[in-house]
Amino acid sequence: SAVISQKPSRDICQRGTSLTIQCQVDSQVTMMFWYRQQPGQSLTLIATANQGSEATYESGFVIDKFPISRPNLTFSTLTVSNMSPEDSSIYLCSVGRDPYNEQFFGPGTRLTVL
Amino acid sequence: AQSVTQLDSQVPVFEEAPVELRCNYSSSVSVYLFWYVQYPNQGLQLLLKYLSGSTLVKGINGFEAEFNKSQTSFHLRKPSVHISDTAEYFCAVRFNQAGTALIFGKGTTLSVSS
């Protein structure tokens, strides 16, 4: 398994601002992913955070809106840029380790945009 | 196309009744299958998983699921539910391709009443 921490755990932000969410894992992992869970909805994959290269985004998500960094094998950040109320969601970091067939999830960051 | 479908958005049942939550997937490659539970205002908790081997898997809280390859299904069952089982249940699939992330179904709300 893996112990994952996220900061902040929750935040309330103003429209038009940006928030950076940090994900820290207690050991090196191969794969890191970012998900979004909008109110009353399921989890949607935003992107795969690739170590040392640009993230791979899913359809409907773009780098300008959700820039991602992954400087090493234990840490990643997701920025939600130019926020609007529609960005109010829980953002979750998830990791997998080779040979991996299971993912572990962080506690999530609950974001409210006013 | 690869996808996962939860056939029921809401399942209301009475306490001590049996329940089945349905999950189907579409894939051209082998899969790993998971069920997660999310209690109100809480994070994801892994109920059970199928990686290989026996197609009947048992999880926590008395839940079990059966992998049916011919029907591409992974239905979740419990012979007798409790009020405390009221929660959102997510079926998730990882398609056996390098670097792919878990894909979640839309979720099923299980409501248990007395």
XYZ file of C-alpha atoms in Angstrom:
228
model
C 0.000 0.000 0.000
C 0.957 3.671 0.035
C 0.255 6.491 2.437
C -0.800 9.612 0.578
C -1.229 13.082 2.004
C -2.777 16.075 0.302
C -2.563 19.750 1.138
C -4.720 21.657 1.675
C -7.494 19.383 2.866
C -10.051 22.011 1.979
C -10.184 25.610 0.794
C -12.636 28.307 -0.142
C -11.454 30.495 -3.002
C -12.647 33.474 -4.949
C -13.577 33.350 -8.609
C -10.641 34.101 -10.902
C -7.908 32.983 -8.508
C -5.748 29.839 -8.627
C -5.073 27.108 -6.100
C -2.226 24.609 -6.034
C -2.875 21.232 -4.423
C 0.048 19.144 -3.232
C 0.232 15.341 -3.141
C 2.964 13.609 -1.147
C 3.495 9.818 -1.041
C 5.466 7.987 1.614
C 7.412 5.918 -0.948
C 8.392 6.019 -4.591
C 5.609 5.190 -7.016
C 5.519 4.667 -10.730
C 2.180 6.186 -11.555
C 0.446 9.266 -10.178
C -2.985 10.423 -11.235
C -5.332 13.300 -10.483
C -9.101 12.872 -10.304
C -12.016 15.229 -9.791
C -15.254 14.406 -8.024
C -17.907 17.028 -8.556
C -20.765 17.224 -6.040
C -22.934 14.131 -6.220
C -20.893 12.711 -9.083
C -18.385 9.947 -9.693
C -14.633 10.303 -10.063
C -13.321 11.628 -13.349
C -9.703 11.254 -14.349
C -8.075 14.611 -15.057
C -4.565 13.535 -15.999
C -1.622 11.243 -15.458
C 1.317 13.026 -13.854
C 4.509 11.888 -15.566
C 7.813 12.248 -13.774
C 10.150 14.527 -15.664
C 7.797 15.248 -18.547
C 4.480 16.891 -19.326
C 1.321 15.377 -17.877
C -1.063 13.404 -20.069
C -4.530 14.955 -19.994
C -7.877 13.281 -20.526
C -10.412 14.588 -22.966
C -12.001 17.762 -21.657
C -9.050 18.803 -19.492
C -6.262 21.116 -20.629
C -2.889 22.114 -19.293
C -3.688 25.816 -19.152
C -6.556 25.157 -16.751
C -4.981 22.308 -14.750
C -1.183 22.570 -14.874
C 0.502 19.601 -13.189
C 4.019 19.125 -11.952
C 5.802 15.952 -10.901
C 9.404 16.713 -9.995
C 10.136 13.294 -8.478
C 8.651 9.868 -7.717
C 6.943 10.889 -4.469
C 5.443 14.325 -5.126
C 3.056 16.050 -7.503
C 1.043 19.253 -7.663
C -2.190 20.128 -9.426
C -3.100 23.772 -9.970
C -6.671 24.810 -10.645
C -6.341 28.066 -12.568
C -8.703 30.981 -13.063
C -11.318 29.266 -10.951
C -15.068 29.491 -11.396
C -17.858 28.026 -9.221
C -17.996 25.061 -11.623
C -14.557 24.036 -10.348
C -15.989 23.363 -6.896
C -15.131 19.699 -6.386
C -13.073 17.239 -4.453
C -9.691 16.732 -6.084
C -7.987 13.405 -5.401
C -4.458 12.220 -5.927
C -4.010 8.524 -6.695
C -0.887 6.385 -7.092
C 0.185 3.008 -8.394
C 3.433 1.081 -8.167
C 4.872 -1.356 -10.754
C 3.943 -4.114 -11.326
C 0.812 -2.262 -10.612
C -2.782 -3.268 -10.933
C -4.158 -1.434 -7.932
C -4.379 2.247 -7.119
C -4.371 3.991 -3.769
C -6.173 7.243 -3.108
C -5.366 10.276 -1.038
C -7.930 11.847 1.301
C -8.850 14.515 -1.235
C -8.927 18.307 -1.291
C -12.380 19.827 -1.020
C -12.460 23.044 -3.044
C -15.280 25.579 -2.946
C -15.203 28.491 -5.370
C -17.386 31.502 -4.610
C -14.301 1.564 -26.762
C -13.400 0.756 -23.175
C -15.987 1.740 -20.600
C -17.652 0.801 -17.338
C -21.377 1.027 -16.694
C -23.305 0.857 -13.467
C -26.810 -0.014 -14.491
C -28.658 1.365 -11.475
C -28.229 4.912 -10.225
C -30.299 4.268 -7.085
C -31.193 1.067 -5.253
C -33.616 1.328 -2.312
C -33.918 -1.751 -0.105
C -35.243 -2.688 3.306
C -32.962 -3.725 6.107
C -32.017 -7.441 6.107
C -32.990 -7.829 2.451
C -30.444 -9.050 -0.120
C -29.012 -6.602 -2.616
C -27.171 -6.724 -5.932
C -25.483 -3.729 -7.498
C -24.722 -4.249 -11.143
C -21.579 -3.361 -13.055
C -20.694 -4.113 -16.661
C -17.619 -3.191 -18.627
C -16.515 -3.104 -22.218
C -12.919 -3.931 -23.068
C -10.734 -5.464 -25.739
C -8.021 -6.292 -23.199
C -7.960 -8.041 -19.857
C -9.158 -6.089 -16.850
C -8.765 -5.640 -13.132
C -12.014 -4.899 -11.294
C -12.786 -3.050 -8.104
C -15.682 -1.914 -5.955
C -15.332 1.142 -3.739
C -17.717 2.555 -1.148
C -18.072 6.179 -0.154
C -20.048 7.068 2.948
C -21.512 10.570 3.173
C -18.787 13.216 3.408
C -16.060 10.596 3.600
C -13.301 9.355 1.315
C -13.180 6.274 -0.885
C -12.812 2.894 0.755
C -11.899 -0.246 -1.167
C -14.555 -2.948 -0.698
C -13.034 -5.697 -2.805
C -11.033 -6.384 -5.929
C -10.572 -8.976 -8.631
C -7.051 -9.240 -10.014
C -6.859 -12.912 -11.017
C -7.758 -16.399 -9.809
C -11.116 -17.280 -8.291
C -13.920 -15.350 -9.908
C -15.809 -15.027 -6.628
C -14.175 -12.481 -4.391
C -15.094 -11.568 -0.869
C -14.614 -8.154 0.604
C -15.205 -6.216 3.740
C -18.542 -5.752 5.509
C -19.984 -9.008 4.118
C -19.909 -7.959 0.468
C -18.868 -10.237 -2.369
C -18.674 -9.948 -6.134
C -18.381 -12.354 -9.012
C -16.364 -11.751 -12.150
C -18.159 -13.090 -15.213
C -15.892 -12.796 -18.215
C -18.439 -13.984 -20.777
C -20.975 -11.407 -19.618
C -18.296 -8.791 -18.873
C -19.850 -8.168 -15.497
C -18.722 -7.718 -11.908
C -21.873 -7.472 -9.801
C -21.680 -6.708 -6.099
C -23.873 -8.644 -3.668
C -24.734 -8.809 -0.009
C -27.190 -11.363 1.392
C -28.534 -9.123 4.154
C -27.996 -5.373 4.311
C -27.900 -3.054 7.289
C -28.884 0.561 7.689
C -25.173 1.327 7.945
C -24.630 0.087 4.365
C -26.345 3.218 3.067
C -23.695 4.827 0.867
C -22.509 5.450 -2.667
C -20.922 2.453 -4.386
C -18.529 2.788 -7.299
C -17.418 0.093 -9.697
C -13.978 0.764 -11.177
C -11.998 -0.935 -13.904
C -8.362 -0.845 -14.846
C -7.754 -1.973 -18.388
C -4.577 -4.000 -18.705
C -2.569 -1.533 -20.726
C 0.633 0.118 -19.573
C 0.110 3.380 -17.775
C -3.665 3.339 -17.663
C -5.625 4.588 -14.664
C -8.760 3.331 -12.960
C -11.943 4.328 -14.716
C -15.008 4.697 -12.517
C -18.651 4.011 -13.159
C -21.163 6.724 -12.336
C -21.999 5.160 -8.993
C -25.017 3.553 -7.357
C -26.689 5.030 -4.322
C -27.734 2.268 -1.952
C -30.433 3.399 0.484
C -31.335 0.977 3.259
C -34.431 1.695 5.305
C -36.078 -0.043 8.244
